[in-house]
mmCIF file of C-alpha atoms and ligand atoms in Angstrom:
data_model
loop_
_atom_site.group_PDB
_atom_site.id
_atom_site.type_symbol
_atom_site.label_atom_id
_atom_site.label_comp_id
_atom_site.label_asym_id
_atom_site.label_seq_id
_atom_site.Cartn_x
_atom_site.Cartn_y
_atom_site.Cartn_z
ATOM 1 C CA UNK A 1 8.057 42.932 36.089
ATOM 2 C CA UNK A 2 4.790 41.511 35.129
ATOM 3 C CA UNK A 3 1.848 42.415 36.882
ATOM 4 C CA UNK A 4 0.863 39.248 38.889
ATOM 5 C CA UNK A 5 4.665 39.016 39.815
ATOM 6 C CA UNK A 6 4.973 42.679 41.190
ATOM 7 C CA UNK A 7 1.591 41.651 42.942
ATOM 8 C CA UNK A 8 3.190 38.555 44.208
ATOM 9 C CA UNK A 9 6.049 40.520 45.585
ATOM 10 C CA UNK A 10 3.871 43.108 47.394
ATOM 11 C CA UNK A 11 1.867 40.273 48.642
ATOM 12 C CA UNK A 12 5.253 38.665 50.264
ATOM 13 C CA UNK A 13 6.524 41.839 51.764
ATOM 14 C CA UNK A 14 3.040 42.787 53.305
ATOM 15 C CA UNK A 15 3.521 38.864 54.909
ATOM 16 C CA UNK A 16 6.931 39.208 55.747
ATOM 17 C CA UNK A 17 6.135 42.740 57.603
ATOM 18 C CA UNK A 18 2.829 41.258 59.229
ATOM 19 C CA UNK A 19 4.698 38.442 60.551
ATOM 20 C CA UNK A 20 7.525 40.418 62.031
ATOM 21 C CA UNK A 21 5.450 42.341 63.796
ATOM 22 C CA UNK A 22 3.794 39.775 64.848
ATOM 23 C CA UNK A 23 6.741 38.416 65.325
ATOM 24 C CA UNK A 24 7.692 41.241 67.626
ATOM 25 C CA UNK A 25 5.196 41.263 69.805
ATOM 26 C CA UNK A 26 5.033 37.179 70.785
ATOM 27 C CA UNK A 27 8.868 37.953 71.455
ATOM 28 C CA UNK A 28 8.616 41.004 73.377
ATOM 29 C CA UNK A 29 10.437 42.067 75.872
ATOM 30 C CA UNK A 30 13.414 41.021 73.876
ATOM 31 C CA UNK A 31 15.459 43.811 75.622
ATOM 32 C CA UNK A 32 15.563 46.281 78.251
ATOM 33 C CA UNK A 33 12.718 49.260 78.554
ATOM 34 C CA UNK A 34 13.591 52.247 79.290
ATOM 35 C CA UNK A 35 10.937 53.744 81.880
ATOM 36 C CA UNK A 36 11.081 57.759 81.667
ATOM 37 C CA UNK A 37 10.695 59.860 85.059
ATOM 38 C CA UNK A 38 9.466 63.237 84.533
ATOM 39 C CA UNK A 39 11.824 64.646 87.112
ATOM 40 C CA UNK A 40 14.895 64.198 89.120
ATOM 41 C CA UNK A 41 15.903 61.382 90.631
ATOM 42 C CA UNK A 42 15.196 61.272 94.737
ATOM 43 C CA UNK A 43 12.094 62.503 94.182
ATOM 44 C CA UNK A 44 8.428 60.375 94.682
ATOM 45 C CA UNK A 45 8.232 59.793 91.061
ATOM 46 C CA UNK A 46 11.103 58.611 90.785
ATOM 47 C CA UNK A 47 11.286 56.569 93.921
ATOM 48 C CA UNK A 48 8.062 54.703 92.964
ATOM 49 C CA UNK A 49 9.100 53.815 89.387
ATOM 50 C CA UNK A 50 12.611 52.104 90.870
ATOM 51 C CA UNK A 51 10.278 50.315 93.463
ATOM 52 C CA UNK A 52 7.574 48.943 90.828
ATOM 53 C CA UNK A 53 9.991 48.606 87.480
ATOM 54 C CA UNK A 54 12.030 46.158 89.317
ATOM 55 C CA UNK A 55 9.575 43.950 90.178
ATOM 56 C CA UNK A 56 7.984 44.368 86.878
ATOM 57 C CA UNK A 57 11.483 43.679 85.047
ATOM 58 C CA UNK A 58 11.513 40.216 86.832
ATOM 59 C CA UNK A 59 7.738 39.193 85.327
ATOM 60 C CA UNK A 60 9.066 40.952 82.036
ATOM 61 C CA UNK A 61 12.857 38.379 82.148
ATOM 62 C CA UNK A 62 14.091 42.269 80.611
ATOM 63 C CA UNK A 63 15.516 45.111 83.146
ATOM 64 C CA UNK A 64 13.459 48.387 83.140
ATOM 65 C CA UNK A 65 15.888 51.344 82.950
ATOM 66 C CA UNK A 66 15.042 54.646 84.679
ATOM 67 C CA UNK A 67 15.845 57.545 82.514
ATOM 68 C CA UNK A 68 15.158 61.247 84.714
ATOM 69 C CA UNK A 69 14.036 63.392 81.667
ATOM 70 C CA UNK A 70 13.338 66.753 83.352
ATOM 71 C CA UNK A 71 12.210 69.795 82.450
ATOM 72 C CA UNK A 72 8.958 72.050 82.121
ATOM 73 C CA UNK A 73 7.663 70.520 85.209
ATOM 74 C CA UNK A 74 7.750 67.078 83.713
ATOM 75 C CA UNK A 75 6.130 68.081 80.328
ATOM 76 C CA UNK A 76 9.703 67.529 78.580
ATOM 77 C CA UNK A 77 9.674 64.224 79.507
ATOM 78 C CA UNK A 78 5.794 63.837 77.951
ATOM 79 C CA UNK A 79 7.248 65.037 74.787
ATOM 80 C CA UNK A 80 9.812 62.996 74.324
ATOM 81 C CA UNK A 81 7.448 60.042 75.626
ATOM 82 C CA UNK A 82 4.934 60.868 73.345
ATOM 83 C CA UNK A 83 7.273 60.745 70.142
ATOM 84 C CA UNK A 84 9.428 57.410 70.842
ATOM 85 C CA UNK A 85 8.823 54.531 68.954
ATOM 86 C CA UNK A 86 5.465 52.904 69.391
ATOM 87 C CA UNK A 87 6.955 49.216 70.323
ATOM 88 C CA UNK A 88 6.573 48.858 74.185
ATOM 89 C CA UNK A 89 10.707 49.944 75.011
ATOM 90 C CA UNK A 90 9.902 53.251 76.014
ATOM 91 C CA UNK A 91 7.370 53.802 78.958
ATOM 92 C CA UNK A 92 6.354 56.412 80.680
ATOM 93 C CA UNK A 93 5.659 57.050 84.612
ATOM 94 C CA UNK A 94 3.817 60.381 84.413
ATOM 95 C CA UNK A 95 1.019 61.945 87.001
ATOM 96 C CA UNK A 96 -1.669 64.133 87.757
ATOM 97 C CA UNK A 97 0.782 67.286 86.851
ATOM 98 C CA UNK A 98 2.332 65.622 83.263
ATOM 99 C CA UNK A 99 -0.859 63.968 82.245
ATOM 100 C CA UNK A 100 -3.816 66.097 83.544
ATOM 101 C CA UNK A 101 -2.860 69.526 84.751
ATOM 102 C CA UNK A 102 -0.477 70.973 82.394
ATOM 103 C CA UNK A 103 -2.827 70.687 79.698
ATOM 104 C CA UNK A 104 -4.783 74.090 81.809
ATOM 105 C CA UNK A 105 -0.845 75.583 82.446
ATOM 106 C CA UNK A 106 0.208 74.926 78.830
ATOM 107 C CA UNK A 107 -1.478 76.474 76.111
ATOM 108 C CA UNK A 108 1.226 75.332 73.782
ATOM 109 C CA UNK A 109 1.659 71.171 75.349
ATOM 110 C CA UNK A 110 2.940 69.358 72.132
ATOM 111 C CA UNK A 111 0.868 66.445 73.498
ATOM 112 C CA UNK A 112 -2.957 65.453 74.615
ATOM 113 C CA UNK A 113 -2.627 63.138 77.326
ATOM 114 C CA UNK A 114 -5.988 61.642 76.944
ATOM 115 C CA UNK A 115 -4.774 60.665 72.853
ATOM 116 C CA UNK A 116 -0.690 60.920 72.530
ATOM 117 C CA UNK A 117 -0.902 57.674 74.952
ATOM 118 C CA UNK A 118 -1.635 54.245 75.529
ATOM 119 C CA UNK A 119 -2.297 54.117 79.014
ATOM 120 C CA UNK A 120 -0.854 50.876 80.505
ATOM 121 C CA UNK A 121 -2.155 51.094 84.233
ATOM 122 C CA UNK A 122 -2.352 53.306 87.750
ATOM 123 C CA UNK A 123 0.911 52.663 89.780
ATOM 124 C CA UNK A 124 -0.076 54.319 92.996
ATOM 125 C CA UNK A 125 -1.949 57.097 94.314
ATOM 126 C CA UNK A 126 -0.347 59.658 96.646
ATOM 127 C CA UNK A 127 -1.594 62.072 99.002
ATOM 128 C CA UNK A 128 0.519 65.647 98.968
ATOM 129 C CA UNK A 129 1.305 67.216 102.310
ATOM 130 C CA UNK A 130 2.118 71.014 102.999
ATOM 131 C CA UNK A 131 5.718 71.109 104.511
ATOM 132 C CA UNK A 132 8.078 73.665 106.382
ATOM 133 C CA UNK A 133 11.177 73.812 107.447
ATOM 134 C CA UNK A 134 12.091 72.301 110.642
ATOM 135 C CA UNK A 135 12.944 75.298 111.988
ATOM 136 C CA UNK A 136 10.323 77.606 110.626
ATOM 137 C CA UNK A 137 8.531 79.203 113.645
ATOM 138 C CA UNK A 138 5.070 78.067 113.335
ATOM 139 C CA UNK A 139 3.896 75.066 115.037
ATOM 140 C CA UNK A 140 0.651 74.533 112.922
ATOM 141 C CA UNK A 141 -1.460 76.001 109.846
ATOM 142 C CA UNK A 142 -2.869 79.416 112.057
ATOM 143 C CA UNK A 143 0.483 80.270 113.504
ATOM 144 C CA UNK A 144 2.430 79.615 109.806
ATOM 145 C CA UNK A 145 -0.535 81.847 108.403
ATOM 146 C CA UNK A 146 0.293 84.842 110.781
ATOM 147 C CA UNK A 147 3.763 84.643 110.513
ATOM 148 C CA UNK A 148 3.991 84.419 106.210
ATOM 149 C CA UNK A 149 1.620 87.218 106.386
ATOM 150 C CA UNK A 150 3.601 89.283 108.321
ATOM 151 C CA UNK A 151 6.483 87.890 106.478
ATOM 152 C CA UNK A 152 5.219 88.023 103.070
ATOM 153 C CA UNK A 153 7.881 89.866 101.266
ATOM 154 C CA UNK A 154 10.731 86.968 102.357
ATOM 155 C CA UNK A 155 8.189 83.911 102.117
ATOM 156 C CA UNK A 156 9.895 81.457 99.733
ATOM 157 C CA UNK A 157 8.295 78.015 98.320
ATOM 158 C CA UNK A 158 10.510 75.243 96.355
ATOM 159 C CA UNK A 159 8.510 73.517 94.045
ATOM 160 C CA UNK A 160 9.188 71.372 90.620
ATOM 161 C CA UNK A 161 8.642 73.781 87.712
ATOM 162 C CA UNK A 162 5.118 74.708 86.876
ATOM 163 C CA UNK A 163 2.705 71.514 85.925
ATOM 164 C CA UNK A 164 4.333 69.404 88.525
ATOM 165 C CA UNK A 165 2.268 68.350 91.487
ATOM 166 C CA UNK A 166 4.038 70.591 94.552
ATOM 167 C CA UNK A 167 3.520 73.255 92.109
ATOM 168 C CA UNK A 168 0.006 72.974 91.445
ATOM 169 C CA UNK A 169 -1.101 71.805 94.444
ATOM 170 C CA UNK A 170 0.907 74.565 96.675
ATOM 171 C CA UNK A 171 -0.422 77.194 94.398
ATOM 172 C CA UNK A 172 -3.986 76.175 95.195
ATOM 173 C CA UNK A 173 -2.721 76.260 99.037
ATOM 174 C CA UNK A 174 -1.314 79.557 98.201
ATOM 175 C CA UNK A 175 -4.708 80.970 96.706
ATOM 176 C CA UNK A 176 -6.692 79.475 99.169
ATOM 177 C CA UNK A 177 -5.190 81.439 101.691
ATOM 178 C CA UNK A 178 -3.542 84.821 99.814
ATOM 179 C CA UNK A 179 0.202 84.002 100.059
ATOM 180 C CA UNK A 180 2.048 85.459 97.380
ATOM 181 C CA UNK A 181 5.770 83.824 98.211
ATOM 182 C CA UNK A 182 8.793 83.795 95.811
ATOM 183 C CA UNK A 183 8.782 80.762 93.797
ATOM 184 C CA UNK A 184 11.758 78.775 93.677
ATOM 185 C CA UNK A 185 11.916 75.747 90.751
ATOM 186 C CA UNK A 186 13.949 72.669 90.916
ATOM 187 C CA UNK A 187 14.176 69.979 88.849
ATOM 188 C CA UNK A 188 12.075 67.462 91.200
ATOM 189 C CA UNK A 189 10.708 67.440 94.342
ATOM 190 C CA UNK A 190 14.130 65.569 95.488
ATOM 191 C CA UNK A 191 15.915 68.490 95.149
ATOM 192 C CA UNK A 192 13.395 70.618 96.226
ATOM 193 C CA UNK A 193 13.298 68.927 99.921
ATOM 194 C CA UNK A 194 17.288 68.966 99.968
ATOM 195 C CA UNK A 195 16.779 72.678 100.239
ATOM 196 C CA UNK A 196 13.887 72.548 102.118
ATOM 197 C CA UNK A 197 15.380 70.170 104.819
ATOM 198 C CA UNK A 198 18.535 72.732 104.652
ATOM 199 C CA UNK A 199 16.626 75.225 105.583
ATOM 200 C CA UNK A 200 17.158 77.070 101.928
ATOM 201 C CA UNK A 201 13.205 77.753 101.419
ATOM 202 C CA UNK A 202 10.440 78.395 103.867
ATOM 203 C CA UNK A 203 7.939 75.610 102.465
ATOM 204 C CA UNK A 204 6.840 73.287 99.823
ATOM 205 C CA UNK A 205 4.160 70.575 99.193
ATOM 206 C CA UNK A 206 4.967 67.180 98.222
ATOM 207 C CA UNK A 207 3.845 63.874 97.692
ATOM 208 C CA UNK A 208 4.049 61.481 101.098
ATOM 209 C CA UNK A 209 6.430 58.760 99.773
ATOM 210 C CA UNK A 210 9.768 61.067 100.344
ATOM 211 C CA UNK A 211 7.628 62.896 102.895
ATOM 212 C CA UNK A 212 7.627 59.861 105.485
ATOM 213 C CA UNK A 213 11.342 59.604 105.847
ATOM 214 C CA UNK A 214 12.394 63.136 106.175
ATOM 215 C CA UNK A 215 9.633 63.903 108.580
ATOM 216 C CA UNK A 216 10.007 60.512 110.827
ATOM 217 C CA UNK A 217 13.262 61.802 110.838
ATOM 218 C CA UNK A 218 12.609 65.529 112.129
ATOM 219 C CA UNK A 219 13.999 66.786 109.104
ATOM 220 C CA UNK A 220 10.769 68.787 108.117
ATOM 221 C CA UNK A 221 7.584 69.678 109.922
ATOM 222 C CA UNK A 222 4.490 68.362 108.399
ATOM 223 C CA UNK A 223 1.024 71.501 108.719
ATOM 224 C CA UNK A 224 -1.200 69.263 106.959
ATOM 225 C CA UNK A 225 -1.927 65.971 104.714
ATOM 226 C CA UNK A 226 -4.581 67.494 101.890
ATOM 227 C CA UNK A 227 -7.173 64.323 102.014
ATOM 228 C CA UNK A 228 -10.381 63.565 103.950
ATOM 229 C CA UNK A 229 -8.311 61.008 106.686
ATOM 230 C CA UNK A 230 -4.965 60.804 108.351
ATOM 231 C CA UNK A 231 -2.206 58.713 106.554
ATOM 232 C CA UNK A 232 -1.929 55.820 108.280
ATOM 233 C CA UNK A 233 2.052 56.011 107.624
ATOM 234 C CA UNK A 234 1.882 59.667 109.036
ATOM 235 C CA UNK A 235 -1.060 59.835 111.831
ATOM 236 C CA UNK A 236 0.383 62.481 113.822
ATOM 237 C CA UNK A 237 -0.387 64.967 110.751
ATOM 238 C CA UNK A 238 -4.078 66.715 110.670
ATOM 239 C CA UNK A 239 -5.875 66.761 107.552
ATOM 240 C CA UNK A 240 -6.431 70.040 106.118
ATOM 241 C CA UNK A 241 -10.236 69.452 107.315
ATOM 242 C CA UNK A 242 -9.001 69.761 111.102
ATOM 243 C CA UNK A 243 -6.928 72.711 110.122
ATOM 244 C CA UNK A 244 -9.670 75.010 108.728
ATOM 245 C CA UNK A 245 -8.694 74.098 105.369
ATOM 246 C CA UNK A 246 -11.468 71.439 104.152
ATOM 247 C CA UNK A 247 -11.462 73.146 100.407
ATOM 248 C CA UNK A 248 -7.817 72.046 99.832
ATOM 249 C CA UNK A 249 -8.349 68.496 98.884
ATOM 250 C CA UNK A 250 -5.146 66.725 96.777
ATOM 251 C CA UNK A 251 -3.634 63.492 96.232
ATOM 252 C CA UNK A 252 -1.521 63.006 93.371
ATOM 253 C CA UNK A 253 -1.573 59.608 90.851
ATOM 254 C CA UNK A 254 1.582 58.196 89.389
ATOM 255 C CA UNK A 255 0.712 56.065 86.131
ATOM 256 C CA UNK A 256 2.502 54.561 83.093
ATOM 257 C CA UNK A 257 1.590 55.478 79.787
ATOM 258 C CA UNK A 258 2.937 54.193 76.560
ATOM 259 C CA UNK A 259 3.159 56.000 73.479
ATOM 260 C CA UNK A 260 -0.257 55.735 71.572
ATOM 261 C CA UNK A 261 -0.537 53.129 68.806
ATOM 262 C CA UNK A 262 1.928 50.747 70.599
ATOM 263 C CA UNK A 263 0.144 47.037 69.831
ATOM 264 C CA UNK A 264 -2.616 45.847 72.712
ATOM 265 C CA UNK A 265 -0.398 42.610 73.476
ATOM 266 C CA UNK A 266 2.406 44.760 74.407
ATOM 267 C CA UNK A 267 -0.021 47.221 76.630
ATOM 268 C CA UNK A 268 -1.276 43.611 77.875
ATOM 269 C CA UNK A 269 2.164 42.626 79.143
ATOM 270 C CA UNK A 270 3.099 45.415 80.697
ATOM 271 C CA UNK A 271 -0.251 45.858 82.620
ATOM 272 C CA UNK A 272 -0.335 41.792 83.708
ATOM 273 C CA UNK A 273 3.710 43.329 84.861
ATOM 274 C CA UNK A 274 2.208 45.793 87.084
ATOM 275 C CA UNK A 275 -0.597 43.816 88.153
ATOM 276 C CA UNK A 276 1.853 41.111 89.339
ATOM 277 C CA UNK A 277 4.208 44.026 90.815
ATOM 278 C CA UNK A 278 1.707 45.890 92.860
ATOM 279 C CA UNK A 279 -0.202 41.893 94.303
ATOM 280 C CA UNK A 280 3.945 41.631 95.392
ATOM 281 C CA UNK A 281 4.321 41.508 99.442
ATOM 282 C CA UNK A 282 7.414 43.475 99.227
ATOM 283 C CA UNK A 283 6.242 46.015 96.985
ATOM 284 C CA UNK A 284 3.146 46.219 98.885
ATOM 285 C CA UNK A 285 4.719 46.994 102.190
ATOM 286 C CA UNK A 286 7.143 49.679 100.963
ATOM 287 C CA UNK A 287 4.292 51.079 98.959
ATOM 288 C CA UNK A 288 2.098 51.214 102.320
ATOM 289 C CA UNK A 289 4.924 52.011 104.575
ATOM 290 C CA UNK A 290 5.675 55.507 102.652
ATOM 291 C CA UNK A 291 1.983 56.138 102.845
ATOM 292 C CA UNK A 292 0.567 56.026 99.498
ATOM 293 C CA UNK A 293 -2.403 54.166 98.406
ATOM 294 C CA UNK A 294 -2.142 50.656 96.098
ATOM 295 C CA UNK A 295 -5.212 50.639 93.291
ATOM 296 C CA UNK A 296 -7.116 48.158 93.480
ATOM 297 C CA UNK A 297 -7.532 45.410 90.225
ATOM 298 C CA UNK A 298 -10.418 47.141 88.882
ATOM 299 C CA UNK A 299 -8.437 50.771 89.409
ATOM 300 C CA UNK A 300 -4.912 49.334 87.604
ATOM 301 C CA UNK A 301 -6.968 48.582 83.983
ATOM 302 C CA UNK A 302 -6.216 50.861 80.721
ATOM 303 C CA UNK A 303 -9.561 51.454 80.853
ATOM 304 C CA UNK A 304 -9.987 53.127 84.561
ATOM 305 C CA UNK A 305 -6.405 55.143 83.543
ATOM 306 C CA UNK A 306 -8.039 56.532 80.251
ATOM 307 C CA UNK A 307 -11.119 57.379 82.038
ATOM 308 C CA UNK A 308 -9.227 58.784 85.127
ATOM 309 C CA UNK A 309 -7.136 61.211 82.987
ATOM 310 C CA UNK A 310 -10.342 62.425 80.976
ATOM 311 C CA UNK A 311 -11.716 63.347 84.520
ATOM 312 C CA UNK A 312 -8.328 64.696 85.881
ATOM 313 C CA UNK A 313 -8.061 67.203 82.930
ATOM 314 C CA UNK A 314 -11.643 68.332 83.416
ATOM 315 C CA UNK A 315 -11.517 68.549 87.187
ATOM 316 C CA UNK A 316 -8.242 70.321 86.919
ATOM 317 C CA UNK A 317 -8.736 72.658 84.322
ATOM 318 C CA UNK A 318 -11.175 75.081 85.616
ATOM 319 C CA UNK A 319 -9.695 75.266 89.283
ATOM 320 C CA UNK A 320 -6.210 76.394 87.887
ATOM 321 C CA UNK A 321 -7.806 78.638 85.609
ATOM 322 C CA UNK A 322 -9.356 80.231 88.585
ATOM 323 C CA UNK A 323 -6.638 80.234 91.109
ATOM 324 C CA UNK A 324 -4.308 83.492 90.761
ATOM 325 C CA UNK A 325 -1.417 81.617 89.665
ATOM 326 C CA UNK A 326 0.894 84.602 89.135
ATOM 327 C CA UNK A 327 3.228 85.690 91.604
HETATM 328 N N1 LIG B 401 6.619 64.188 91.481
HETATM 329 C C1 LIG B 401 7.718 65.050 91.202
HETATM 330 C C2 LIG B 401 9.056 64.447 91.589
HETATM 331 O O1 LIG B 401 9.150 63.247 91.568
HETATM 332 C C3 LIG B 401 7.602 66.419 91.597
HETATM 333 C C4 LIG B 401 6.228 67.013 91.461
HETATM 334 O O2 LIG B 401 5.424 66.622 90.650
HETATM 335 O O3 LIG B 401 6.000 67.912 92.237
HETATM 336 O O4 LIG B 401 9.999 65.141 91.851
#
C-alpha cells in the first residue's frame, strides 16, 4: 500500500477507535454493573451496597448487580476488582480493611489501593461495636475482662478473615487489653453474627448497620460503640471512653472504587449516582436508622476518597504493625 494510503488508514482507525470510545462513554450505562462485595452477603457491606446500588441503578436507567466475591478478608475481591476491564461495569464497594489496612497485613497485596483505583466516592461511614453473646456472663467491659481472663484458654472471637474490619479492629481490642482468644474466620461478618447470635463464639466486633437489628432484638449484647459519642440509633451503648477504653477509637468507611484508568465521565456518573442516592429520603433514613453516618457533599468527591485512603493506609499501618497480632 502506498505510504499516504497506509497513513490514511491508520488515521481512520485511530478515528474510528477515538470515537467509539467516545462513543462509549456518552452511552454509558448501556448495561447492567456489576458492584463487587468483598464478603458474604448479610453482612454491613453488603447490606449497604443493596441499599445505595438500587437507588443509584434508577439515576443510572441500568440495574447494579451485587456479586459477594469473598476471600482473604475481602482482598480477593480487590484483586479481581483491580484487574476487570477499565469501562465503568465493574465497581467496587471496598473499606477501611480492603482499601487501607491490608496493605500493613499483606506483604504480598497484588494491588495499591491508593493507585490500582479510581475512587468514585465515600458511601457511608460506620462505627464498629464490640459484641457478645447474649448469654455470655458479663454485663459490661470490667466484668467481660475478668471473666475472658479467667477464661482465656476457651475465649473464642468470629471475625471475617484477616484485613477485614471485625478483624482488625477486634485485634486492636484484643491488644489493648491482653486477650489472646481462638480466632474463628468466616466469610463476612453475616455469618460471623449467625454464630455469634447462636451462641457458637464468645464475641466479635462489627460494624453498627447489622448491629442495630440483632441487638434491638436481644439477640446480642452490645460492651461498647468504639467512637467519641453514643450512636444515636444505639444510645443505650457506652462509648469505649465511658468504659475505660478511650485508646480504642474505630469506625469503619465503605467506598466504591473503580478500576484505575476507567475514563473521568464514567467516574463522573457514577459519583453524580451516589450523590443523588445518598441526598435520597429513603436511603437517608435507613442509612441513619442502622446508625451509620451519611458524608457530607464535600466528603462523597474522588478527591476526599483518594486523600482519605492515603491517610487510612498511613494511620493504619504503624498501629497494626505494633499490635501483637498473632494468636
Ligand atoms: N464488612 C464485612 C462484611 O460485610 C466484614 C468486615 O469487614 O469485618 O461482612
Amino acid at each position: 500500500m502506498p505510504k499516504f494510503l497506509s497513513a490514511l488508514a491508520a488515521g481512520v482507525l485511530i478515528c474510528s477507535q477515538v470515537s467509539g470510545v467516545a462513543f462509549a462513554q456518552s452511552d454509558y450505562p448501556a448495561h447492567a454493573i456489576t458492584m463487587i462485595v468483598p464478603f458474604a452477603a448479610g453482612g454491613p457491606t453488603d447490606m449497604v451496597g443493596r441499599i445505595v446500588g438500587e437507588r443509584m441503578a434508577r439515576t443510572l436507567g441500568q440495574q447494579i448487580v451485587i456479586e459477594n466475591v469473598i476471600g482473604a478478608g475481602g482482598t480477593t475481591a480487590g484483586t479481581r476488582a483491580m484487574r476487570a476491564a477499565s469501562d465503568g461495569y465493574t465497581i467496587m464497594l471496598g473499606h477501611m480493611g480492603t482499601h487501607a489496612a491490608a496493605v500493613a497485613l499483606y506483604p504480598k497485596l497484588a494491588y495499591d489501593p491508593s493507585t490500582d483505583f479510581a475512587p468514585i466516592g465515600m458511601v457511608a461511614g460506620m462505627p464498629v461495636l464490640v459484641l457478645a453473646r447474649k448469654d455470655f456472663p458479663a454485663q459490661n467491659l470490667g466484668e467481660f475482662t475478668v471473666y475472658a481472663k479467667r477464661h482465656a484458654a476457651e475465649l473464642t472471637m468470629a471475625h471475617a478473615g484477616v484485613g477485614s474490619v471485625s478483624y482488625v479492629t477486634c485485634q486492636l481490642f484484643n491488644s489493648f487489653l491482653g486477650f489472646k482468644p481462638k480466632l474463628i474466620s468466616y466469610q463476612g461478618t453475616g455469618p460471623a453474627m449467625y454464630a455469634l447470635v447462636s451462641g457458637r463464639v464468645d464475641y466479635m466486633c462489627d460494624q453498627v448497620v447489622t448491629v442495630v437489628p440483632q441487638l434491638l432484638s436481644g439477640n446480642v449484647k452490645a460492651l461498647l460503640v468504639a467512637t467519641p459519642r453514643r450512636n444515636p440509633a444505639l444510645p443505650d451503648v457506652p462509648t469505649a471512653k465511658e468504659v475505660g477504653l478511650p485508646q480504642f477509637q474505630a469506625s469503619a468507611w465503605n467506598a466504591l472504587f473503580a478500576p484505575k484508568n476507567t475514563p473521568q465521565p464514567i467516574i463522573n456518573k457514577l459519583n453524580a449516582a451516589l450523590v443523588e442516592a445518598l441526598d435520597d429520603e429513603t436511603v437517608r433514613k435507613s442509612l441513619l436508622e442502622l446508625g451509620s453516618d451519611i458524608p457530607d457533599l464535600a466528603g462523597r468527591s474522588p478527591e476526599a476518597l483518594a486523600a482519605l485512603v492515603k491517610g487510612e493506609i498511613a494511620k493504619w499501618t504503624p498501629i497494626l504493625k505494633a499490635a501483637d497480632q498473632t494468636n
